[in-house]
mmCIF file of C-alpha atoms in Angstrom:
data_model
loop_
_atom_site.group_PDB
_atom_site.id
_atom_site.type_symbol
_atom_site.label_atom_id
_atom_site.label_comp_id
_atom_site.label_asym_id
_atom_site.label_seq_id
_atom_site.Cartn_x
_atom_site.Cartn_y
_atom_site.Cartn_z
ATOM 1 C CA MET T 152 36.647 4.686 -11.386
ATOM 2 C CA VAL T 153 33.235 2.793 -12.902
ATOM 3 C CA LYS T 154 29.898 3.222 -10.506
ATOM 4 C CA VAL T 155 27.391 0.500 -11.319
ATOM 5 C CA THR T 156 24.292 -0.649 -10.152
ATOM 6 C CA PHE T 157 22.251 -3.133 -9.823
ATOM 7 C CA HIS T 158 18.277 -2.086 -9.438
ATOM 8 C CA GLN T 159 19.596 0.568 -8.083
ATOM 9 C CA ASP T 160 21.513 -0.334 -5.282
ATOM 10 C CA PRO T 161 25.694 0.460 -6.120
ATOM 11 C CA VAL T 162 27.783 -3.170 -6.486
ATOM 12 C CA THR T 163 31.769 -3.653 -6.584
ATOM 13 C CA LEU T 164 33.511 -4.512 -9.069
ATOM 14 C CA VAL T 165 36.549 -6.750 -9.601
ATOM 15 C CA GLY T 166 39.399 -6.454 -11.393
ATOM 16 C CA ASN T 167 40.228 -2.686 -13.247
ATOM 17 C CA GLU T 168 39.023 -0.683 -15.468
ATOM 18 C CA VAL T 169 39.322 -1.202 -19.349
ATOM 19 C CA LYS T 170 39.519 2.574 -20.873
ATOM 20 C CA VAL T 171 39.454 3.238 -24.720
ATOM 21 C CA GLY T 172 43.454 2.957 -25.933
ATOM 22 C CA ASP T 173 44.376 0.379 -23.932
ATOM 23 C CA ASN T 174 45.924 -2.728 -24.814
ATOM 24 C CA ALA T 175 43.128 -5.634 -25.123
ATOM 25 C CA PRO T 176 44.143 -7.995 -22.380
ATOM 26 C CA ASP T 177 43.789 -11.447 -23.146
ATOM 27 C CA PHE T 178 41.550 -13.807 -21.650
ATOM 28 C CA ASN T 179 40.317 -16.919 -21.450
ATOM 29 C CA VAL T 180 36.725 -17.815 -21.029
ATOM 30 C CA LEU T 181 34.717 -21.639 -22.502
ATOM 31 C CA THR T 182 32.389 -22.268 -25.732
ATOM 32 C CA ASN T 183 29.704 -24.429 -25.556
ATOM 33 C CA ASP T 184 31.559 -28.449 -25.330
ATOM 34 C CA LEU T 185 33.614 -26.462 -23.177
ATOM 35 C CA GLY T 186 36.504 -25.686 -25.571
ATOM 36 C CA ILE T 187 39.080 -22.946 -24.917
ATOM 37 C CA LYS T 188 38.752 -19.185 -25.931
ATOM 38 C CA SER T 189 40.766 -16.468 -25.955
ATOM 39 C CA LEU T 190 41.672 -12.637 -26.775
ATOM 40 C CA ALA T 191 44.120 -14.390 -29.310
ATOM 41 C CA ASP T 192 41.571 -17.003 -31.065
ATOM 42 C CA TYR T 193 40.218 -12.963 -32.975
ATOM 43 C CA GLN T 194 43.453 -12.197 -34.108
ATOM 44 C CA GLY T 195 43.411 -9.776 -36.640
ATOM 45 C CA LYS T 196 39.558 -9.314 -36.954
ATOM 46 C CA ILE T 197 37.429 -6.935 -35.029
ATOM 47 C CA LYS T 198 35.900 -7.959 -31.449
ATOM 48 C CA LEU T 199 32.237 -6.398 -30.460
ATOM 49 C CA ILE T 200 32.260 -8.109 -27.272
ATOM 50 C CA SER T 201 28.641 -7.494 -25.313
ATOM 51 C CA VAL T 202 28.900 -8.370 -22.249
ATOM 52 C CA VAL T 203 25.726 -9.874 -19.802
ATOM 53 C CA PRO T 204 24.840 -10.901 -16.830
ATOM 54 C CA SER T 205 22.721 -13.543 -17.459
ATOM 55 C CA ILE T 206 20.852 -14.695 -20.998
ATOM 56 C CA ASP T 207 17.934 -15.894 -19.514
ATOM 57 C CA THR T 208 16.606 -12.641 -18.832
ATOM 58 C CA GLY T 209 14.939 -10.338 -20.422
ATOM 59 C CA VAL T 210 17.227 -7.201 -21.383
ATOM 60 C CA CYS T 211 20.372 -9.496 -21.592
ATOM 61 C CA SER T 212 17.801 -11.737 -24.094
ATOM 62 C CA ILE T 213 17.206 -8.870 -26.208
ATOM 63 C CA GLN T 214 20.642 -7.445 -26.361
ATOM 64 C CA THR T 215 21.972 -11.050 -27.743
ATOM 65 C CA ASN T 216 19.423 -11.042 -30.231
ATOM 66 C CA ARG T 217 19.729 -7.315 -31.540
ATOM 67 C CA PHE T 218 23.654 -8.176 -31.690
ATOM 68 C CA ASN T 219 22.867 -11.688 -33.545
ATOM 69 C CA GLU T 220 20.865 -9.683 -36.057
ATOM 70 C CA GLU T 221 23.663 -6.781 -36.686
ATOM 71 C CA ALA T 222 26.359 -9.442 -37.068
ATOM 72 C CA LYS T 223 24.845 -10.740 -40.002
ATOM 73 C CA GLU T 224 25.846 -6.885 -41.152
ATOM 74 C CA LEU T 225 28.922 -6.139 -39.345
ATOM 75 C CA GLU T 226 31.888 -7.401 -42.102
ATOM 76 C CA ASN T 227 35.494 -8.315 -40.583
ATOM 77 C CA VAL T 228 33.644 -7.893 -37.217
ATOM 78 C CA SER T 229 33.644 -10.767 -34.902
ATOM 79 C CA VAL T 230 29.988 -10.608 -32.391
ATOM 80 C CA ILE T 231 30.653 -11.905 -28.999
ATOM 81 C CA THR T 232 28.435 -12.014 -26.002
ATOM 82 C CA VAL T 233 30.204 -13.314 -22.410
ATOM 83 C CA SER T 234 28.112 -14.097 -19.177
ATOM 84 C CA MET T 235 28.934 -15.751 -15.977
ATOM 85 C CA ASP T 236 25.497 -18.454 -17.160
ATOM 86 C CA LEU T 237 26.628 -22.344 -17.393
ATOM 87 C CA PRO T 238 27.896 -23.321 -21.129
ATOM 88 C CA PHE T 239 25.382 -25.478 -21.113
ATOM 89 C CA ALA T 240 22.556 -22.908 -20.357
ATOM 90 C CA GLN T 241 23.862 -21.434 -23.363
ATOM 91 C CA LYS T 242 24.236 -24.076 -25.601
ATOM 92 C CA ARG T 243 19.710 -24.272 -25.222
ATOM 93 C CA TRP T 244 19.248 -20.507 -24.715
ATOM 94 C CA ARG T 245 20.810 -20.564 -28.305
ATOM 95 C CA GLU T 246 19.493 -23.026 -30.198
ATOM 96 C CA VAL T 247 15.695 -22.284 -28.557
ATOM 97 C CA ASN T 248 16.030 -18.563 -29.978
ATOM 98 C CA ASN T 249 17.912 -19.142 -33.283
ATOM 99 C CA VAL T 250 21.063 -17.117 -32.766
ATOM 100 C CA GLU T 251 24.025 -18.536 -35.524
ATOM 101 C CA ASP T 252 25.614 -14.760 -36.225
ATOM 102 C CA LEU T 253 27.877 -14.629 -33.015
ATOM 103 C CA GLU T 254 29.229 -16.525 -29.717
ATOM 104 C CA LEU T 255 28.305 -16.758 -26.870
ATOM 105 C CA LEU T 256 31.066 -17.464 -23.950
ATOM 106 C CA SER T 257 30.867 -18.486 -20.386
ATOM 107 C CA ASP T 258 32.816 -17.077 -17.494
ATOM 108 C CA HIS T 259 30.929 -19.168 -15.232
ATOM 109 C CA ARG T 260 34.362 -21.195 -14.652
ATOM 110 C CA ASP T 261 36.813 -19.054 -13.749
ATOM 111 C CA ALA T 262 35.551 -15.574 -14.298
ATOM 112 C CA ASP T 263 38.597 -13.988 -16.354
ATOM 113 C CA PHE T 264 36.769 -12.267 -18.582
ATOM 114 C CA GLY T 265 35.070 -10.745 -15.630
ATOM 115 C CA GLU T 266 38.275 -9.832 -13.106
ATOM 116 C CA LYS T 267 40.010 -8.801 -16.654
ATOM 117 C CA TYR T 268 38.059 -6.461 -18.100
ATOM 118 C CA GLY T 269 36.809 -4.959 -14.513
ATOM 119 C CA VAL T 270 33.506 -6.135 -15.152
ATOM 120 C CA LEU T 271 32.663 -8.941 -12.542
ATOM 121 C CA ILE T 272 29.836 -7.770 -9.738
ATOM 122 C CA LYS T 273 31.845 -9.189 -6.069
ATOM 123 C CA GLU T 274 28.502 -9.496 -4.384
ATOM 124 C CA LEU T 275 26.932 -11.315 -7.275
ATOM 125 C CA ARG T 276 29.248 -13.214 -8.934
ATOM 126 C CA LEU T 277 27.955 -12.217 -12.273
ATOM 127 C CA LEU T 278 28.812 -9.028 -14.882
ATOM 128 C CA ALA T 279 27.989 -5.768 -15.607
ATOM 129 C CA ARG T 280 26.631 -4.956 -18.851
ATOM 130 C CA SER T 281 28.954 -3.290 -20.847
ATOM 131 C CA ILE T 282 30.268 -3.383 -24.297
ATOM 132 C CA PHE T 283 33.978 -3.686 -25.996
ATOM 133 C CA VAL T 284 35.282 -2.919 -29.107
ATOM 134 C CA ILE T 285 38.202 -4.212 -29.536
ATOM 135 C CA ASP T 286 40.533 -3.471 -33.894
ATOM 136 C CA SER T 287 41.862 -5.977 -35.617
ATOM 137 C CA ASN T 288 45.306 -4.713 -33.724
ATOM 138 C CA ASP T 289 44.147 -5.211 -29.879
ATOM 139 C CA LYS T 290 43.573 -2.265 -29.214
ATOM 140 C CA VAL T 291 40.061 -0.879 -27.577
ATOM 141 C CA THR T 292 38.133 1.541 -29.312
ATOM 142 C CA TYR T 293 35.144 1.748 -27.929
ATOM 143 C CA VAL T 294 34.106 0.807 -24.204
ATOM 144 C CA GLU T 295 29.989 1.297 -22.150
ATOM 145 C CA TYR T 296 30.151 0.149 -18.991
ATOM 146 C CA VAL T 297 26.459 -0.018 -18.830
ATOM 147 C CA HIS T 298 25.551 1.939 -15.019
ATOM 148 C CA GLU T 299 22.532 0.335 -14.111
ATOM 149 C CA VAL T 300 22.582 -3.274 -15.147
ATOM 150 C CA SER T 301 19.262 -3.466 -15.990
ATOM 151 C CA GLU T 302 18.857 -0.868 -18.665
ATOM 152 C CA HIS T 303 20.176 -1.294 -22.423
ATOM 153 C CA PRO T 304 23.610 -0.290 -23.518
ATOM 154 C CA ASP T 305 23.665 1.751 -26.657
ATOM 155 C CA TYR T 306 23.464 -0.519 -29.266
ATOM 156 C CA ASP T 307 23.356 1.813 -31.925
ATOM 157 C CA LYS T 308 26.861 4.004 -30.483
ATOM 158 C CA ALA T 309 28.386 0.537 -30.296
ATOM 159 C CA LEU T 310 27.412 -0.623 -33.457
ATOM 160 C CA GLU T 311 28.321 2.515 -34.994
ATOM 161 C CA GLU T 312 31.806 2.365 -33.727
ATOM 162 C CA ALA T 313 32.267 -1.667 -34.176
ATOM 163 C CA GLU T 314 32.005 -0.734 -37.837
ATOM 164 C CA LYS T 315 35.161 1.885 -37.839
ATOM 165 C CA ALA T 316 36.959 -0.078 -36.422
ATOM 166 C CA GLU T 317 40.536 -1.051 -38.630
#
């Protein structure tokens, strides 16, 4: 069981832990124009899913901008950021930060992604910072649940794993 803290206080994660080798759980999230996206929309592509609690906070903003920059260099990899922010807030943030090379998706409506990937923080209704790499056959090849939500993930390891995935 994954143990996560938020400003050093333990939090409860809802859902099941996703592990390397698992079939990636399907999910439904919202696009910035309120459309619906699911895992099936990325069929045949490698997926690097960066999960952040709120796009308007420092570490989350840095994380999303970093993966946006790196996305330009990745071939056949869909880079996705998921948060609980409203789609309208994500769209505004995206425009202000000139983010063009990754998708920013909202789990706000149903918390479907959060529950299926075991990253929904019960006490806060936010998502725990995490990274998932899923290969073109929808097998999970890399997982990082960041133990302290306010800390950065291992960017280099996630990118290395995305590049290795087939």
